[in-house]
Amino acid sequence: MANHKSSIKRIRQTKTRTLHNKYYAKTMRNAVRKLRAMTNKEEALKMYPSVQKMLDKLAKVHIIHKNKAANIKSGVAVYINKLA
């Protein structure tokens, strides 16, 4: 167990931030999953900018890596373009 006041506070902060980051990462994963499940191209094109914005924001604050965000955006764009 931590002995210093600062390390006790650091543990509290880490728990809070971890919970916050997990929430947003899970929300992003669900949005991507929902977008990939779509079969209508028009609906997917409407939803794509919001998912793209979410990915960029999470990459900016280092919740996910910027290359992961780019990779997901690219994959989703390819998926949408293949829809009929």
Coordinates of N, CA and C in Angstrom, one line a residue:
M1 N 0.9 -1.2 0.0 CA 0.0 0.0 0.0 C 0.9 1.2 0.0
A2 N 0.4 2.3 -0.6 CA 1.1 3.6 -0.7 C 1.3 4.2 0.7
N3 N 2.4 4.8 0.9 CA 2.7 5.4 2.1 C 2.7 7.0 2.1
H4 N 2.9 7.5 0.9 CA 2.9 9.0 0.8 C 1.5 9.5 0.4
K5 N 1.3 10.8 0.9 CA 0.0 11.4 0.5 C -0.1 11.5 -1.0
S6 N 1.0 11.9 -1.7 CA 0.9 12.1 -3.1 C 0.7 10.8 -3.9
S7 N 1.2 9.7 -3.4 CA 1.0 8.5 -4.1 C -0.5 8.0 -3.9
I8 N -1.0 8.3 -2.7 CA -2.4 7.9 -2.4 C -3.3 8.7 -3.4
K9 N -3.0 10.0 -3.5 CA -3.8 10.8 -4.4 C -3.7 10.4 -5.9
R10 N -2.4 10.0 -6.2 CA -2.2 9.5 -7.6 C -3.0 8.3 -7.9
I11 N -3.1 7.4 -6.9 CA -3.9 6.1 -7.1 C -5.4 6.5 -7.3
R12 N -5.9 7.5 -6.5 CA -7.3 7.9 -6.7 C -7.5 8.5 -8.1
Q13 N -6.6 9.3 -8.5 CA -6.7 10.0 -9.9 C -6.6 9.0 -11.0
T14 N -5.7 8.0 -10.8 CA -5.6 7.0 -11.9 C -6.9 6.2 -12.0
K15 N -7.5 5.8 -10.9 CA -8.8 5.1 -10.9 C -9.8 5.8 -11.7
T16 N -10.0 7.1 -11.3 CA -11.0 8.0 -11.9 C -10.7 8.1 -13.4
R17 N -9.5 8.3 -13.8 CA -9.2 8.5 -15.2 C -9.3 7.2 -16.0
T18 N -9.0 6.1 -15.4 CA -9.1 4.8 -16.1 C -10.6 4.6 -16.4
L19 N -11.4 4.8 -15.4 CA -12.9 4.6 -15.6 C -13.4 5.5 -16.7
H20 N -13.0 6.8 -16.7 CA -13.4 7.8 -17.7 C -12.9 7.3 -19.1
N21 N -11.7 6.9 -19.2 CA -11.1 6.4 -20.5 C -11.8 5.2 -21.0
K22 N -12.1 4.2 -20.1 CA -12.7 3.0 -20.5 C -14.1 3.3 -21.0
Y23 N -14.8 4.2 -20.4 CA -16.2 4.6 -20.9 C -16.1 5.1 -22.3
Y24 N -15.2 6.0 -22.6 CA -15.1 6.6 -23.9 C -14.6 5.6 -25.0
A25 N -13.7 4.8 -24.6 CA -13.2 3.8 -25.5 C -14.3 2.8 -25.9
K26 N -15.1 2.4 -24.9 CA -16.2 1.4 -25.1 C -17.2 2.1 -26.0
T27 N -17.5 3.3 -25.7 CA -18.5 4.1 -26.6 C -18.1 4.1 -28.0
M28 N -16.8 4.4 -28.2 CA -16.2 4.4 -29.6 C -16.3 3.1 -30.2
R29 N -16.0 2.0 -29.5 CA -16.0 0.6 -30.1 C -17.5 0.3 -30.5
N30 N -18.4 0.7 -29.6 CA -19.8 0.4 -29.9 C -20.3 1.2 -31.2
A31 N -19.8 2.4 -31.3 CA -20.2 3.2 -32.5 C -19.7 2.6 -33.8
V32 N -18.4 2.2 -33.7 CA -17.8 1.5 -34.9 C -18.5 0.2 -35.2
R33 N -18.8 -0.5 -34.2 CA -19.5 -1.8 -34.4 C -20.9 -1.6 -35.0
K34 N -21.6 -0.5 -34.6 CA -22.9 -0.2 -35.1 C -22.8 0.3 -36.6
L35 N -21.7 1.0 -36.9 CA -21.5 1.5 -38.2 C -21.2 0.3 -39.2
R36 N -20.4 -0.6 -38.7 CA -20.0 -1.7 -39.5 C -21.2 -2.7 -39.7
A37 N -22.2 -2.6 -38.9 CA -23.3 -3.5 -39.0 C -24.4 -3.0 -40.0
M38 N -24.2 -1.7 -40.4 CA -25.2 -1.1 -41.3 C -25.1 -1.7 -42.7
T39 N -26.3 -1.8 -43.3 CA -26.3 -2.3 -44.7 C -26.7 -1.2 -45.7
N40 N -27.3 -0.1 -45.1 CA -27.7 1.0 -46.0 C -26.6 2.1 -46.1
K41 N -26.2 2.3 -47.3 CA -25.0 3.2 -47.5 C -25.3 4.6 -47.1
E42 N -26.5 5.1 -47.3 CA -26.9 6.5 -47.0 C -26.8 6.7 -45.5
E43 N -27.4 5.8 -44.7 CA -27.3 5.9 -43.3 C -25.9 5.8 -42.8
A44 N -25.1 4.9 -43.4 CA -23.7 4.8 -43.0 C -22.9 6.1 -43.2
L45 N -23.2 6.7 -44.4 CA -22.5 7.9 -44.7 C -22.9 9.1 -43.8
K46 N -24.1 9.0 -43.3 CA -24.6 10.1 -42.3 C -23.9 9.9 -41.0
M47 N -23.7 8.6 -40.6 CA -23.1 8.3 -39.3 C -21.6 8.5 -39.3
Y48 N -20.9 8.3 -40.4 CA -19.5 8.3 -40.5 C -18.8 9.5 -40.0
P49 N -19.3 10.7 -40.3 CA -18.6 11.9 -39.7 C -18.6 12.0 -38.2
S50 N -19.6 11.5 -37.5 CA -19.6 11.5 -36.1 C -18.7 10.5 -35.5
V51 N -18.6 9.3 -36.1 CA -17.6 8.3 -35.7 C -16.2 8.8 -35.9
Q52 N -16.0 9.4 -37.1 CA -14.7 10.0 -37.4 C -14.2 11.1 -36.4
K53 N -15.2 11.9 -36.0 CA -14.9 13.0 -35.0 C -14.6 12.4 -33.7
M54 N -15.3 11.3 -33.3 CA -15.1 10.6 -32.0 C -13.7 10.0 -32.0
L55 N -13.3 9.4 -33.1 CA -12.0 8.7 -33.2 C -10.9 9.8 -33.1
D56 N -11.0 10.9 -33.8 CA -10.0 12.0 -33.7 C -9.9 12.6 -32.3
K57 N -11.0 12.8 -31.7 CA -10.9 13.3 -30.3 C -10.2 12.4 -29.3
L58 N -10.6 11.1 -29.4 CA -9.9 10.1 -28.5 C -8.4 10.0 -28.8
A59 N -8.1 10.1 -30.1 CA -6.6 10.0 -30.4 C -5.9 11.3 -29.9
K60 N -6.6 12.4 -30.0 CA -6.0 13.7 -29.5 C -5.6 13.7 -28.1
V61 N -6.5 13.0 -27.2 CA -6.3 13.0 -25.8 C -5.6 11.7 -25.4
H62 N -5.1 10.9 -26.3 CA -4.3 9.7 -26.1 C -5.1 8.6 -25.4
I63 N -6.4 8.5 -25.6 CA -7.1 7.4 -25.1 C -6.9 6.2 -26.1
I64 N -6.8 6.5 -27.4 CA -6.4 5.5 -28.3 C -5.2 6.1 -29.1
H65 N -4.4 5.3 -29.7 CA -3.3 5.7 -30.5 C -3.7 6.4 -31.8
K66 N -3.0 7.4 -32.3 CA -3.4 8.1 -33.5 C -3.4 7.2 -34.7
N67 N -2.5 6.2 -34.8 CA -2.5 5.3 -35.9 C -3.7 4.3 -35.8
K68 N -4.1 3.9 -34.6 CA -5.3 3.1 -34.5 C -6.5 3.8 -35.0
A69 N -6.6 5.1 -34.6 CA -7.8 5.9 -35.1 C -7.8 6.0 -36.6
A70 N -6.6 6.2 -37.2 CA -6.5 6.3 -38.7 C -6.8 4.9 -39.3
N71 N -6.4 3.9 -38.7 CA -6.6 2.5 -39.2 C -8.1 2.2 -39.2
I72 N -8.8 2.5 -38.1 CA -10.2 2.3 -38.0 C -11.0 3.1 -39.0
K73 N -10.6 4.4 -39.1 CA -11.3 5.3 -40.1 C -11.2 4.8 -41.5
S74 N -10.0 4.3 -41.8 CA -9.7 3.8 -43.1 C -10.5 2.5 -43.4
G75 N -10.6 1.6 -42.4 CA -11.3 0.4 -42.6 C -12.8 0.6 -42.8
V76 N -13.3 1.6 -42.0 CA -14.7 1.9 -42.0 C -15.1 2.5 -43.4
A77 N -14.2 3.4 -43.9 CA -14.4 4.1 -45.2 C -14.4 3.0 -46.3
V78 N -13.5 2.1 -46.2 CA -13.5 1.0 -47.2 C -14.8 0.2 -47.2
Y79 N -15.3 -0.1 -45.9 CA -16.5 -0.8 -45.8 C -17.7 0.0 -46.4
I80 N -17.8 1.3 -46.1 CA -18.9 2.1 -46.6 C -18.8 2.1 -48.1
N81 N -17.7 2.3 -48.7 CA -17.5 2.3 -50.2 C -18.0 1.0 -50.8
K82 N -17.8 -0.1 -50.2 CA -18.2 -1.4 -50.7 C -19.7 -1.6 -50.7
L83 N -20.4 -0.8 -49.8 CA -21.9 -1.0 -49.7 C -22.5 -0.6 -51.0
A84 N -23.6 -1.3 -51.3 CA -24.3 -1.0 -52.6 C -25.4 0.0 -52.4

